[in-house]
Amino acid sequence: MSAKYVDIIIDISHEAIDRVFEYRIPEKLEEHIQIGLKVEVPFGKGNSRRTGYIVGIHYQSKWDADKIKDVHGIITNEVPVEAELIRLAAWMRDTYGSTMYQALQTVMPVKKVIRPVEKKVVILAVTEEEGALRLLEYRRKKNTAKVRLLDALLEHGEIPWNLAKDKLNIGNATFDRMAEEGTIEIRSCLQVRSAISSRRMLTKEPELNEDQQTLVREFEADYQNGDYKTYLLHGVTGSGKTEVYMHAIDTVIHAGRQAIVLIPEIALTFQTVMRFERHFGERVTILNSKMSDGERYDQYRRIQNGEVSIVIGPRSALFAPFMNLGLIIIDEEHENSYKSDNIPKYHARETAIKRAEFTHASVILGSATPSLASYYEAQQGVYRLWELKDRANKQELPKVEIIDLRDELQHGNRSRFSYRLQELIAERLEKKQQIMIFMNRRGYSSFVSCRNCGEVVQCPHCQVSLTYHDHNTASPKLICHYCGYEEPFVKQCRKCGSKLIGKFGSGTQQIEAELQEMYPQARILRMDADTTRQKHGHETILSAFADGKADILVGTQMIVKGHDFPNVTLVGILAADLSLHSQDYMAGERTFDLLTQAAGRAGRGELSGTVVIQTYDPEHPVIQTAAEQDYHCFYDNEIAYRIALKYPPVYHMMVVMVTGEDKTEVEHSIRELVDVCRQLVLSESDRSVHIIGPTAPVIGKIKDMYRRIFYIKTTDIEKMKGIKNQMENYSESMRATDHIRIFYDLNPMNIY
Ligand code: ADP
Ligand code: ZN
Ligand code: ZN
């Protein structure tokens, strides 16, 4: 049976994308029809000719046959970027599960009429000599915000105003005062164009070393031969990956094409942004998640008009509407943030590779701790593996010590800090060097429970325990991190009435308190979900620490990513194994990454560093290999486990979840779906597909919605898509009658 009808969006630049119209395909066009094609159709009462895009194909009409008009013809002389993105959306829908509308919404920029945003730049308005004098003066007065801005200006000459505001955390008052003093000048973009050429960059870019050059030359050769590969660049932190990216981009730009660079927002630091700005000038634009729809759309227009050639941003920057995309780079490719939480739950890596395939572009993935998935592909020869083994500036990697917490207990140490770590902290404080204390705890929360009856206080709407927060006030609260529910903390058990109720688990607050007690003279900063709640909370704390306003920074995973503090010479990792024992298959991978990143924070400047890993499980291979910074050994162990238990990346795993307010209905529906799925597999007597469940996920209820899941595992991705598509068809009818939602998550990256 051949396709007879298509859904069409008319004229994408004016119409909302949810307005689709159905048309019939005339026989002569049947074999040419595909999603993303631009077609001409009769439209409206007068049947005026309009163009549109095919976004769906089907065999049966949803309308009266005599009311449907025919597609007039296919427009073949251009392949607009919309067509490419619609094709990509169709692939995402098919692979990850969603409606076509949800997929289109993900790849298409929001249409908004907006005032173009004025781009401003901060310029050093005095000579370098005068600037250096003023810097000394600011330092003497401990005017740290001014120091930050002037310091950066002396290095870079000029800085985009946005960047100074967001990443250097400079407030309006500081800009105003420095402008009044005549130290800086703020100019709008038009004035800047001429200014840029007249001001040379104040620091030089490094020459590539031999290892970097080898890679860049290989890329060039492949690219010029039209051999568009996916490369996995495995290089320790500081090995010069970013330099390799920039030179690869040069090749692509010279060929008249464009590049997208994905960097997790948290790793998009001031220094990184400036390196790209310095290398590419006006050709580069930065997207971020704080942008309004209007700002984003404005950027998209500049991209479409060809005003920029390089886009840097988080996951969604992948859909930048470049007409002639030549390269996609994904830095820190192992990061969880590359997997979308929204439907379709796409992974940016897989989607980038797909987009590159459509447009004949290359892909470079980079990481110090590659995802198991990518390294596996490289081992299979699907990706080309590149390695950079040394730091570019020949800095030494830090020394790592493992401390067995069981020994500490035996020797009567009841503190959370081992004797060795205490000794090192004291020594660093003495030497006026800085310390980071990292708490490996995903929940980073303390729950409240009764010591008499064991009752744990739970959220009434979610199946999770409430978290204790005291905010240094007299009235502590219990908060749900999933739905925001709050209640006052009452010091009496709701179940048995006992007053022996209190908080458990060790949050960052308690760590901070214990440290302060041990080292009363130390200045301590804490970074966690509480202290960063305000806008720019992260930046405020990090700049304060960088400015030397504290000796110790205590925090969760937030403190281990992306930031360089040259004066940090000691990193303490408490309870390194806590995240190892969570129930998901990625626990080992995540722990290895966290430990490696945390260790990498020590000794980033002139001074060499020490890392202390405290654990109850010192022989655990993940802890061992992380301490030795031995990725290959870690990989070998971990992949063996994935093979044995049929987990990704060896097997593809799909979570099918049903949610709804009525528990019985949810349970009924999930069983019905599993049965359908089993029958699909049985009818093909297919032993290569495994179905597991149904079962309750770790969190069985969120925001009053019950959740039930089952898993499908197979090595054959096409088979997986086929099964999922058939279930989607089946559930169309289910959804009409039941108050439930069904969604799919392919190769999930968090716990269900
Ligand atoms: P990565 O992205 O792998 O963490 P970077 O590209 O950020 O590494 O480089 C780390 C530091 O080393 C940066 O300060 C960079 O300027 C410097 N660097 C990179 N390549 C070289 C080189 N060939 N010679 C000297 N310094 C270099
Ligand atoms: Zn009780
Ligand atoms: Zn809740």
PDB file of N, CA and C in Angstrom, residues 415-464:
ATOM      1  N   SER A 415      34.449  11.759  63.018  1.00  0.00           N
ATOM      2  CA  SER A 415      34.212  12.921  62.160  1.00  0.00           C
ATOM      3  C   SER A 415      34.034  12.464  60.715  1.00  0.00           C
ATOM      4  N   ARG A 416      33.474  13.344  59.885  1.00  0.00           N
ATOM      5  CA  ARG A 416      33.369  13.012  58.468  1.00  0.00           C
ATOM      6  C   ARG A 416      34.700  13.212  57.752  1.00  0.00           C
ATOM      7  N   PHE A 417      35.676  13.774  58.460  1.00  0.00           N
ATOM      8  CA  PHE A 417      36.973  14.047  57.859  1.00  0.00           C
ATOM      9  C   PHE A 417      38.032  13.105  58.425  1.00  0.00           C
ATOM     10  N   SER A 418      38.716  12.391  57.551  1.00  0.00           N
ATOM     11  CA  SER A 418      39.761  11.482  58.003  1.00  0.00           C
ATOM     12  C   SER A 418      40.899  12.283  58.633  1.00  0.00           C
ATOM     13  N   TYR A 419      41.714  11.605  59.449  1.00  0.00           N
ATOM     14  CA  TYR A 419      42.856  12.287  60.081  1.00  0.00           C
ATOM     15  C   TYR A 419      43.764  12.898  59.026  1.00  0.00           C
ATOM     16  N   ARG A 420      44.000  12.138  57.944  1.00  0.00           N
ATOM     17  CA  ARG A 420      44.884  12.617  56.891  1.00  0.00           C
ATOM     18  C   ARG A 420      44.339  13.889  56.232  1.00  0.00           C
ATOM     19  N   LEU A 421      43.047  13.889  55.969  1.00  0.00           N
ATOM     20  CA  LEU A 421      42.458  15.065  55.331  1.00  0.00           C
ATOM     21  C   LEU A 421      42.511  16.264  56.279  1.00  0.00           C
ATOM     22  N   GLN A 422      42.247  16.018  57.568  1.00  0.00           N
ATOM     23  CA  GLN A 422      42.321  17.103  58.562  1.00  0.00           C
ATOM     24  C   GLN A 422      43.708  17.728  58.574  1.00  0.00           C
ATOM     25  N   GLU A 423      44.715  16.842  58.535  1.00  0.00           N
ATOM     26  CA  GLU A 423      46.106  17.301  58.575  1.00  0.00           C
ATOM     27  C   GLU A 423      46.413  18.170  57.345  1.00  0.00           C
ATOM     28  N   LEU A 424      45.972  17.698  56.173  1.00  0.00           N
ATOM     29  CA  LEU A 424      46.239  18.441  54.938  1.00  0.00           C
ATOM     30  C   LEU A 424      45.499  19.771  54.902  1.00  0.00           C
ATOM     31  N   ILE A 425      44.262  19.781  55.436  1.00  0.00           N
ATOM     32  CA  ILE A 425      43.498  21.037  55.466  1.00  0.00           C
ATOM     33  C   ILE A 425      44.247  22.067  56.312  1.00  0.00           C
ATOM     34  N   ALA A 426      44.687  21.622  57.496  1.00  0.00           N
ATOM     35  CA  ALA A 426      45.400  22.539  58.397  1.00  0.00           C
ATOM     36  C   ALA A 426      46.637  23.098  57.702  1.00  0.00           C
ATOM     37  N   GLU A 427      47.346  22.219  57.023  1.00  0.00           N
ATOM     38  CA  GLU A 427      48.576  22.645  56.357  1.00  0.00           C
ATOM     39  C   GLU A 427      48.286  23.678  55.256  1.00  0.00           C
ATOM     40  N   ARG A 428      47.250  23.428  54.446  1.00  0.00           N
ATOM     41  CA  ARG A 428      46.914  24.369  53.372  1.00  0.00           C
ATOM     42  C   ARG A 428      46.456  25.716  53.931  1.00  0.00           C
ATOM     43  N   LEU A 429      45.678  25.672  55.021  1.00  0.00           N
ATOM     44  CA  LEU A 429      45.224  26.921  55.639  1.00  0.00           C
ATOM     45  C   LEU A 429      46.429  27.736  56.087  1.00  0.00           C
ATOM     46  N   GLU A 430      47.372  27.026  56.669  1.00  0.00           N
ATOM     47  CA  GLU A 430      48.622  27.649  57.118  1.00  0.00           C
ATOM     48  C   GLU A 430      49.334  28.359  55.957  1.00  0.00           C
ATOM     49  N   LYS A 431      49.394  27.655  54.814  1.00  0.00           N
ATOM     50  CA  LYS A 431      50.116  28.190  53.648  1.00  0.00           C
ATOM     51  C   LYS A 431      49.284  29.179  52.836  1.00  0.00           C
ATOM     52  N   LYS A 432      48.073  29.444  53.279  1.00  0.00           N
ATOM     53  CA  LYS A 432      47.157  30.348  52.571  1.00  0.00           C
ATOM     54  C   LYS A 432      46.833  29.859  51.161  1.00  0.00           C
ATOM     55  N   GLN A 433      46.753  28.539  51.006  1.00  0.00           N
ATOM     56  CA  GLN A 433      46.302  27.985  49.738  1.00  0.00           C
ATOM     57  C   GLN A 433      44.849  27.547  49.903  1.00  0.00           C
ATOM     58  N   GLN A 434      44.146  27.386  48.764  1.00  0.00           N
ATOM     59  CA  GLN A 434      42.710  27.115  48.872  1.00  0.00           C
ATOM     60  C   GLN A 434      42.371  25.624  48.795  1.00  0.00           C
ATOM     61  N   ILE A 435      41.179  25.303  49.300  1.00  0.00           N
ATOM     62  CA  ILE A 435      40.745  23.914  49.453  1.00  0.00           C
ATOM     63  C   ILE A 435      39.328  23.772  48.918  1.00  0.00           C
ATOM     64  N   MET A 436      39.068  22.674  48.226  1.00  0.00           N
ATOM     65  CA  MET A 436      37.687  22.381  47.835  1.00  0.00           C
ATOM     66  C   MET A 436      37.259  21.062  48.485  1.00  0.00           C
ATOM     67  N   ILE A 437      36.107  21.083  49.113  1.00  0.00           N
ATOM     68  CA  ILE A 437      35.561  19.866  49.709  1.00  0.00           C
ATOM     69  C   ILE A 437      34.311  19.488  48.922  1.00  0.00           C
ATOM     70  N   PHE A 438      34.389  18.324  48.321  1.00  0.00           N
ATOM     71  CA  PHE A 438      33.321  17.894  47.433  1.00  0.00           C
ATOM     72  C   PHE A 438      32.564  16.745  48.056  1.00  0.00           C
ATOM     73  N   MET A 439      31.264  16.900  48.056  1.00  0.00           N
ATOM     74  CA  MET A 439      30.410  15.915  48.648  1.00  0.00           C
ATOM     75  C   MET A 439      29.730  15.140  47.556  1.00  0.00           C
ATOM     76  N   ASN A 440      30.029  13.887  47.457  1.00  0.00           N
ATOM     77  CA  ASN A 440      29.448  13.089  46.386  1.00  0.00           C
ATOM     78  C   ASN A 440      28.074  12.590  46.799  1.00  0.00           C
ATOM     79  N   ARG A 441      27.099  13.340  46.466  1.00  0.00           N
ATOM     80  CA  ARG A 441      25.763  12.938  46.873  1.00  0.00           C
ATOM     81  C   ARG A 441      24.765  13.544  45.936  1.00  0.00           C
ATOM     82  N   ARG A 442      24.064  12.709  45.223  1.00  0.00           N
ATOM     83  CA  ARG A 442      23.151  13.265  44.227  1.00  0.00           C
ATOM     84  C   ARG A 442      21.965  13.939  44.895  1.00  0.00           C
ATOM     85  N   GLY A 443      21.498  13.358  45.992  1.00  0.00           N
ATOM     86  CA  GLY A 443      20.364  13.962  46.657  1.00  0.00           C
ATOM     87  C   GLY A 443      20.756  15.192  47.472  1.00  0.00           C
ATOM     88  N   TYR A 444      22.005  15.310  47.821  1.00  0.00           N
ATOM     89  CA  TYR A 444      22.567  16.346  48.693  1.00  0.00           C
ATOM     90  C   TYR A 444      21.563  16.874  49.707  1.00  0.00           C
ATOM     91  N   SER A 445      20.751  15.998  50.199  1.00  0.00           N
ATOM     92  CA  SER A 445      19.695  16.495  51.066  1.00  0.00           C
ATOM     93  C   SER A 445      19.686  15.672  52.339  1.00  0.00           C
ATOM     94  N   SER A 446      19.063  16.216  53.345  1.00  0.00           N
ATOM     95  CA  SER A 446      18.912  15.418  54.543  1.00  0.00           C
ATOM     96  C   SER A 446      17.434  15.208  54.791  1.00  0.00           C
ATOM     97  N   PHE A 447      17.063  13.960  54.986  1.00  0.00           N
ATOM     98  CA  PHE A 447      15.660  13.667  55.234  1.00  0.00           C
ATOM     99  C   PHE A 447      15.424  13.593  56.732  1.00  0.00           C
ATOM    100  N   VAL A 448      14.159  13.611  57.128  1.00  0.00           N
ATOM    101  CA  VAL A 448      13.812  13.620  58.534  1.00  0.00           C
ATOM    102  C   VAL A 448      13.148  12.301  58.891  1.00  0.00           C
ATOM    103  N   SER A 449      13.634  11.663  59.945  1.00  0.00           N
ATOM    104  CA  SER A 449      12.995  10.408  60.326  1.00  0.00           C
ATOM    105  C   SER A 449      12.893  10.279  61.844  1.00  0.00           C
ATOM    106  N   CYS A 450      12.043   9.348  62.267  1.00  0.00           N
ATOM    107  CA  CYS A 450      11.772   9.146  63.686  1.00  0.00           C
ATOM    108  C   CYS A 450      12.633   8.002  64.200  1.00  0.00           C
ATOM    109  N   ARG A 451      13.355   8.246  65.280  1.00  0.00           N
ATOM    110  CA  ARG A 451      14.230   7.200  65.793  1.00  0.00           C
ATOM    111  C   ARG A 451      13.465   6.180  66.628  1.00  0.00           C
ATOM    112  N   ASN A 452      12.250   6.491  66.958  1.00  0.00           N
ATOM    113  CA  ASN A 452      11.429   5.569  67.731  1.00  0.00           C
ATOM    114  C   ASN A 452      10.730   4.558  66.812  1.00  0.00           C
ATOM    115  N   CYS A 453      10.031   5.042  65.763  1.00  0.00           N
ATOM    116  CA  CYS A 453       9.258   4.122  64.926  1.00  0.00           C
ATOM    117  C   CYS A 453       9.819   3.997  63.514  1.00  0.00           C
ATOM    118  N   GLY A 454      10.809   4.811  63.134  1.00  0.00           N
ATOM    119  CA  GLY A 454      11.414   4.683  61.819  1.00  0.00           C
ATOM    120  C   GLY A 454      10.699   5.426  60.716  1.00  0.00           C
ATOM    121  N   GLU A 455       9.611   6.097  61.067  1.00  0.00           N
ATOM    122  CA  GLU A 455       8.865   6.857  60.061  1.00  0.00           C
ATOM    123  C   GLU A 455       9.750   7.919  59.400  1.00  0.00           C
ATOM    124  N   VAL A 456       9.692   7.940  58.037  1.00  0.00           N
ATOM    125  CA  VAL A 456      10.406   8.984  57.303  1.00  0.00           C
ATOM    126  C   VAL A 456       9.367   9.961  56.755  1.00  0.00           C
ATOM    127  N   VAL A 457       9.556  11.244  56.982  1.00  0.00           N
ATOM    128  CA  VAL A 457       8.540  12.201  56.543  1.00  0.00           C
ATOM    129  C   VAL A 457       8.584  12.345  55.022  1.00  0.00           C
ATOM    130  N   GLN A 458       7.430  12.048  54.405  1.00  0.00           N
ATOM    131  CA  GLN A 458       7.370  12.044  52.947  1.00  0.00           C
ATOM    132  C   GLN A 458       6.481  13.147  52.410  1.00  0.00           C
ATOM    133  N   CYS A 459       6.707  13.475  51.124  1.00  0.00           N
ATOM    134  CA  CYS A 459       5.848  14.458  50.456  1.00  0.00           C
ATOM    135  C   CYS A 459       4.478  13.817  50.232  1.00  0.00           C
ATOM    136  N   PRO A 460       3.395  14.546  50.534  1.00  0.00           N
ATOM    137  CA  PRO A 460       2.064  13.970  50.317  1.00  0.00           C
ATOM    138  C   PRO A 460       1.721  13.769  48.832  1.00  0.00           C
ATOM    139  N   HIS A 461       2.480  14.421  47.938  1.00  0.00           N
ATOM    140  CA  HIS A 461       2.168  14.328  46.509  1.00  0.00           C
ATOM    141  C   HIS A 461       3.134  13.455  45.724  1.00  0.00           C
ATOM    142  N   CYS A 462       4.295  13.163  46.314  1.00  0.00           N
ATOM    143  CA  CYS A 462       5.320  12.419  45.593  1.00  0.00           C
ATOM    144  C   CYS A 462       5.839  11.306  46.495  1.00  0.00           C
ATOM    145  N   GLN A 463       6.335  10.256  45.854  1.00  0.00           N
ATOM    146  CA  GLN A 463       6.867   9.184  46.677  1.00  0.00           C
ATOM    147  C   GLN A 463       8.345   9.439  46.994  1.00  0.00           C
ATOM    148  N   VAL A 464       8.619  10.546  47.611  1.00  0.00           N
ATOM    149  CA  VAL A 464       9.993  10.856  48.012  1.00  0.00           C
ATOM    150  C   VAL A 464       9.969  11.490  49.389  1.00  0.00           C
TER     151      VAL A 464
END
